[in-house]
Structures are given as structure tokens and as C-alpha cells.
XYZ file of C-alpha atoms in Angstrom:
353
model
C 4.424 0.572 81.684
C 5.025 -2.918 80.438
C 7.415 -3.493 77.683
C 6.211 -3.991 74.052
C 5.898 -7.619 72.954
C 7.206 -7.941 69.310
C 6.220 -11.006 67.311
C 9.256 -13.159 66.129
C 10.497 -13.089 62.473
C 9.238 -16.056 60.452
C 11.415 -19.076 60.624
C 14.389 -19.130 58.353
C 14.316 -15.165 57.533
C 17.328 -13.280 58.399
C 16.602 -9.753 60.113
C 16.697 -6.706 57.852
C 17.437 -3.242 58.458
C 13.601 -2.746 58.052
C 13.024 -5.180 60.809
C 15.459 -3.124 63.118
C 13.647 0.067 62.289
C 10.207 -1.423 63.091
C 11.645 -2.975 66.422
C 13.181 0.317 67.597
C 10.251 2.578 66.228
C 12.254 4.788 64.093
C 13.021 5.259 60.301
C 15.441 3.281 58.192
C 17.472 6.468 57.743
C 17.862 6.596 61.545
C 19.194 3.006 61.675
C 21.486 3.687 58.906
C 22.916 6.867 60.957
C 23.385 4.779 63.931
C 25.109 1.987 61.941
C 27.391 4.564 60.358
C 28.048 6.526 63.745
C 26.394 9.680 62.295
C 25.906 12.706 64.468
C 22.636 14.313 65.431
C 21.098 11.138 66.764
C 19.496 11.442 70.178
C 21.168 9.168 72.861
C 17.865 7.443 73.735
C 17.213 6.847 70.096
C 20.584 5.417 69.454
C 20.164 2.970 72.434
C 16.827 1.682 71.129
C 18.358 1.057 67.663
C 21.405 -0.743 69.271
C 18.965 -2.831 71.509
C 16.888 -3.839 68.385
C 20.026 -4.896 66.670
C 21.055 -7.076 69.525
C 17.646 -8.422 69.963
C 17.232 -9.460 66.432
C 20.764 -10.524 65.765
C 21.022 -8.195 62.815
C 24.366 -8.392 61.082
C 25.420 -5.462 58.874
C 26.603 -5.596 55.332
C 30.194 -4.624 54.917
C 28.858 -2.001 52.271
C 26.581 -0.302 54.928
C 28.249 3.091 54.332
C 26.876 3.053 50.752
C 23.393 3.498 52.052
C 24.230 6.360 54.125
C 25.706 8.093 51.240
C 22.945 6.893 49.011
C 25.460 5.742 46.226
C 26.233 2.108 46.399
C 26.918 1.559 42.818
C 24.098 -0.979 42.931
C 20.404 -0.800 41.343
C 17.798 -3.035 42.626
C 15.105 -4.579 40.335
C 11.936 -5.927 41.827
C 9.905 -7.945 39.246
C 7.741 -10.738 38.834
C 8.991 -14.309 38.618
C 6.948 -14.763 35.503
C 8.633 -15.418 32.169
C 6.379 -13.052 30.255
C 8.220 -11.649 27.132
C 7.510 -7.921 28.325
C 8.837 -7.991 31.935
C 11.594 -10.340 31.170
C 12.754 -8.118 28.226
C 12.622 -5.124 30.334
C 14.797 -6.759 32.908
C 17.157 -8.049 30.461
C 17.566 -4.564 28.807
C 18.167 -2.881 32.203
C 20.910 -5.460 32.816
C 22.608 -4.720 29.499
C 22.261 -0.979 30.235
C 23.618 -1.339 33.585
C 26.612 -3.451 32.308
C 27.309 -0.661 29.790
C 27.147 2.045 32.560
C 29.352 0.124 34.937
C 26.506 -0.242 37.524
C 25.689 -3.580 39.320
C 22.122 -4.882 39.047
C 20.431 -6.962 41.701
C 17.179 -8.658 40.739
C 14.583 -9.738 43.236
C 11.676 -11.901 41.916
C 8.254 -11.791 43.489
C 5.729 -14.487 43.103
C 2.725 -12.875 44.658
C 2.263 -8.960 44.739
C 0.832 -8.560 48.214
C 2.166 -5.944 50.696
C 4.210 -8.480 52.569
C 5.773 -9.831 49.613
C 6.721 -6.498 48.115
C 7.830 -5.073 51.432
C 10.099 -8.251 51.795
C 11.548 -8.002 48.263
C 12.278 -4.207 48.765
C 13.743 -5.003 52.163
C 16.127 -7.484 50.638
C 17.192 -4.987 48.016
C 17.743 -2.289 50.732
C 19.892 -4.685 52.621
C 22.167 -5.140 49.785
C 22.535 -1.350 49.766
C 20.981 -0.718 46.479
C 21.023 2.997 45.700
C 17.682 2.862 43.913
C 15.035 0.452 42.920
C 13.315 -0.104 39.631
C 9.981 -1.843 39.794
C 9.067 -3.893 36.717
C 5.582 -5.217 37.322
C 2.945 -3.534 35.222
C 0.032 -4.886 37.252
C -2.290 -2.940 39.532
C -1.781 -5.285 42.397
C 2.012 -4.671 42.494
C 1.477 -0.740 42.879
C -1.414 -1.107 45.448
C 1.148 -3.168 47.541
C 3.967 -0.601 46.902
C 1.746 2.038 48.292
C 1.763 0.253 51.508
C 5.466 -0.668 51.382
C 6.907 2.447 49.943
C 7.260 4.475 53.182
C 9.657 1.963 54.500
C 12.172 2.467 51.509
C 14.806 4.951 52.106
C 15.957 4.986 48.282
C 14.128 6.367 45.214
C 11.881 3.868 43.426
C 11.303 4.185 39.697
C 8.365 2.454 38.083
C 8.394 0.866 34.539
C 5.133 0.820 32.743
C 2.890 1.409 35.675
C 0.029 3.028 33.814
C 0.797 6.563 35.400
C 0.462 5.330 39.124
C 4.029 5.432 39.745
C 5.431 8.709 41.254
C 8.274 8.493 38.583
C 7.722 6.247 35.579
C 9.529 5.301 32.519
C 7.093 3.683 29.834
C 6.135 3.102 26.295
C 2.890 4.899 25.195
C 0.586 1.901 25.060
C -2.401 3.970 23.854
C -0.606 5.377 21.063
C 0.637 1.970 19.936
C -3.026 0.788 19.943
C -4.051 3.783 17.997
C -1.440 3.065 15.552
C -2.629 -0.616 15.030
C -6.368 0.281 14.867
C -5.817 3.261 12.534
C -3.728 1.271 10.022
C -6.573 -1.392 9.789
C -9.283 1.364 9.277
C -6.983 3.042 6.700
C -6.912 -0.163 4.834
C -10.673 0.094 4.460
C -11.959 -2.197 7.342
C -15.438 -0.861 8.658
C -14.292 -1.872 12.134
C -11.769 -3.604 14.256
C -12.433 -6.386 17.039
C -10.070 -6.590 19.977
C -8.697 -9.540 21.920
C -7.585 -7.916 25.160
C -4.849 -8.723 27.626
C -5.424 -10.002 31.199
C -7.505 -7.942 33.906
C -5.102 -6.158 36.219
C -2.402 -5.321 33.659
C -2.088 -1.601 33.026
C -0.897 -2.442 29.423
C -3.899 -4.461 28.700
C -6.018 -1.615 29.909
C -4.321 1.204 27.869
C -4.186 -0.797 24.749
C -7.993 -1.376 24.988
C -8.436 2.290 25.725
C -6.431 3.307 22.494
C -8.434 0.731 20.427
C -11.694 2.206 21.657
C -10.579 5.890 21.194
C -9.884 5.335 17.296
C -13.054 3.634 16.739
C -15.113 6.180 18.590
C -13.419 9.237 17.127
C -14.082 7.623 13.533
C -17.610 6.956 14.359
C -17.340 3.205 13.784
C -19.096 0.442 15.572
C -17.131 -0.676 18.765
C -17.552 -4.422 19.036
C -17.645 -6.490 22.222
C -14.141 -6.832 23.682
C -12.958 -10.527 23.894
C -11.210 -11.223 27.201
C -7.873 -12.903 27.033
C -4.339 -13.334 28.396
C -0.924 -12.675 27.023
C -0.839 -16.530 25.713
C -1.230 -17.934 22.395
C -3.844 -20.297 23.966
C -6.069 -17.429 24.881
C -5.661 -16.069 21.338
C -6.616 -19.494 19.859
C -9.797 -19.525 22.142
C -10.860 -16.097 20.843
C -10.101 -17.212 17.200
C -12.508 -19.998 17.806
C -15.261 -17.469 18.458
C -14.300 -14.826 15.958
C -14.261 -17.476 13.112
C -18.007 -17.924 13.666
C -18.615 -14.353 13.072
C -18.716 -13.693 9.191
C -18.535 -9.879 9.436
C -15.250 -10.010 11.276
C -12.670 -8.658 8.809
C -10.011 -7.069 11.210
C -8.718 -7.951 14.600
C -6.165 -6.177 17.026
C -4.637 -8.705 19.400
C -3.386 -7.406 22.725
C 0.210 -9.032 22.006
C 2.115 -11.220 19.475
C 1.417 -14.518 21.235
C -2.226 -14.077 21.343
C -2.135 -13.073 17.738
C -0.297 -16.263 16.968
C -3.095 -18.527 18.444
C -5.679 -16.231 16.817
C -4.190 -16.679 13.410
C -4.088 -20.555 13.820
C -7.662 -20.791 14.990
C -8.905 -18.653 12.106
C -6.973 -20.806 9.614
C -8.300 -24.170 10.982
C -11.809 -22.792 10.458
C -11.344 -21.808 6.999
C -10.704 -18.086 7.519
C -7.628 -17.028 5.826
C -5.186 -14.404 7.268
C -4.990 -11.778 5.740
C -7.512 -12.596 2.737
C -10.541 -12.968 5.070
C -9.300 -11.455 8.366
C -6.490 -8.878 8.926
C -4.743 -9.491 12.209
C -2.382 -6.956 14.058
C -0.379 -7.713 17.211
C 1.667 -5.810 19.767
C 5.294 -6.059 20.933
C 7.110 -7.255 17.713
C 8.662 -10.300 19.367
C 11.716 -11.687 17.348
C 9.551 -14.584 16.008
C 6.732 -12.259 14.710
C 8.636 -11.757 11.352
C 8.467 -15.628 10.859
C 4.844 -16.181 11.820
C 2.768 -17.474 8.796
C 1.967 -14.872 7.517
C 4.497 -12.502 8.896
C 2.712 -10.478 11.589
C 1.932 -6.765 11.277
C 2.660 -5.422 14.859
C 3.515 -2.552 17.199
C 7.127 -2.430 18.195
C 8.232 -1.424 21.757
C 12.118 -0.833 21.872
C 12.923 -2.698 25.069
C 16.674 -1.932 24.816
C 15.766 1.952 24.600
C 13.352 1.488 27.545
C 16.077 -0.335 29.623
C 18.537 2.493 28.923
C 15.882 5.197 29.704
C 14.927 3.590 32.951
C 18.599 3.182 34.117
C 19.450 6.854 33.121
C 16.473 8.066 34.808
C 17.079 6.109 38.153
C 20.725 7.144 38.170
C 19.614 10.724 37.832
C 17.333 10.465 40.744
C 20.182 9.210 42.848
C 22.453 12.037 41.580
C 19.681 14.477 42.542
C 19.492 12.943 46.166
C 15.861 12.142 45.651
C 15.629 9.520 48.110
C 12.994 10.422 50.780
C 14.513 11.833 53.941
C 13.034 12.271 57.417
C 11.516 15.567 56.288
C 9.533 13.944 53.649
C 11.493 15.026 50.718
C 10.288 13.548 47.211
C 12.038 12.940 43.984
C 12.376 15.786 41.480
C 13.091 13.601 38.615
C 10.345 13.473 35.872
C 8.638 10.611 34.063
C 9.662 9.480 30.582
C 7.474 8.041 27.955
C 8.711 6.520 24.718
C 6.809 6.173 21.489
C 6.232 2.809 19.805
C 6.397 2.201 16.086
C 4.005 0.287 13.657
C 5.672 -2.627 11.706
C 3.660 -3.467 8.656
C 3.994 -7.051 7.445
C 1.656 -9.448 5.534
C -0.939 -10.259 8.140
C -2.910 -7.160 7.386
C -4.425 -6.024 4.080
C -7.579 -4.379 2.581
C -10.771 -6.270 3.046
C -12.331 -8.136 0.146
C -15.264 -6.318 -1.435
């Protein structure tokens, strides 16, 4: 039988424990056992792993024993390289919670959420001997990629705001937040509420749209066409240019505070006063929202609480030994969902009669 020919690693990339496992045809846990001279590894398997280590030139991290015990005192975070307020705030909150708990945090940024990029990011965190990984990327693409990469990860993975697709998740109830915003506008007397949604592929945008639609349908109100948008003030401004031409628009729920900011300006420039002519509600309660003109009614997400809950949950997963093992064991930790809060300011009022 001819020997298998393995493709070389990409230039400039150092070999990881994942590469060793793939080369030897074994699990990462088996490589870890060989590295730590653990018993119950067949002689032939041990030999294949050692040969793969030699062929690849793999060099151990001095903290290798932490991986074998599953408690390295380090939590990995895999997130987007974007500076969007939500993911950036969650990552910052995780960092603060980790400092308070005396846990080290390693953050790995991913530009594109394809399978190879996610797998490489996870591998880098595993190579730093993270006891667990928190995935902060509330986009459908990231979780589709994770589904292909997760079998290679020997530590528990906690999802933050994954729209319910993560096996274990910590999130804020986005539907409930949208329902608060829309019900507030209906209670003020508006006949219906228009919606400028977030970008396609984002779970939070989908859930906020669903919550908006649920309230209108339950109240028997007209459901206006959705205006496609992004998380930016520019997209809100473009939506405002369109909505300013529709006289019957009296209330708008914007997918986030940035898009609400652009929306308010576009309406004002076209002679539609906020809130006298059009009431506007945002989402997130960014620090600047209280200083918008007018101050913005919005839905608050407590990112500091979300970060603490995520860290507590992932450490609980480690304590319970929830990392997948060779027998296919799964996490026994449950998901956590936090509730948002409506913050009423001056951008929303009763419609003119």
C-alpha cells in the first residue's frame, strides 16, 4: 500500500495541534494524551502521532498540560474584525468580566466567516490552550462555518446572540425588545409602525423584524413594507429619504440607534419633524443616544450583564467537564436569555390628529 501524500501547510503558517491530529488521522484529544504521556493510547496510534509531530515540526506550548486537564485559566473569544457596536461591546464586556473573575481572555478576530477561517481561528485558540471558546458573531455564515469546524474543537463552545442555533447560547431576547418598541408606538396612538431592518444574514436583524411583525399582526394593524438597511447611519439616512415622501408615515422602528440617527436627519432635512410628524424608536441604547436631537427612545441591551452571564456560563461548562470527548459527550450547561428594557425619551410621542 502506498503512503498517503499530505498537502503542505500554507506558507508562513505554523503547524497546530489540529494539523497534527489531521495528519495522524486521530482526534485532538488523542494528540493531547500523547503530548502529555497519558496512558491508554495504543502503541501504533502513539507512533503515528509522534511521526506527524516530527513531519510537521510542531512545537508544544509549555502550558500543554492545561489542555489535558481542560482548565487552562484562559478563555478564547472568536469574533468579527468589524468595529460594530454590538459585537465590540460584547467582547469588551467579556474582557471586563474576565478581569473581575481572574480569568485570562484571548481574542481571535476573523475577517471572513468561511469554514477554513473559522477552523483556523479556533485552532489558534486551542493552541493557546483555552479551556473554552466564546463565539461572538451573530451572523448566519459564522454558525454554518462553525458546524463544519466544531468537531475539531476539544473544548466547549458558547455562542453569544446566535439566534438559537448555538448548542449553548447566551443572548438578549431581540424579539421581546422589538415588541417593546412597536407596542410603545401603538400605545401612543399610531395606526401602524414602519421598520428599517438590519442587514440580511444577521440573526438580530431577523429577530427584530419578527418581533415588529408579530405585534402589528396581533393588533390587527397594517404591516408596511420592510425597508432593507444595515447597521449604519448612512443606511438609515437613505431609508429616511424614502419615508419622508410617504405622508402617512407617523412612526418608525429602526433596527439600531445608528440607523435611527441617519433616519432622523433625513426626515428633518425634508421637513418632517421628529417627533411632531414622525416618531422614531431605535435599538441598543448606545451612549450617544441620550444626546441625539431629539434624545432617542430606544431599547437597551445591558452588554455588561451579557458579558458577565457569558463568562459565568462558559466557566460553568468547563467546571462540568462539558468538552466533547472521544465518546461524543455533549455539554450539560443550558442557554441563558436576558431581557431588554425600553428607554423612553423625546423622539416618540402621540401622532398629530
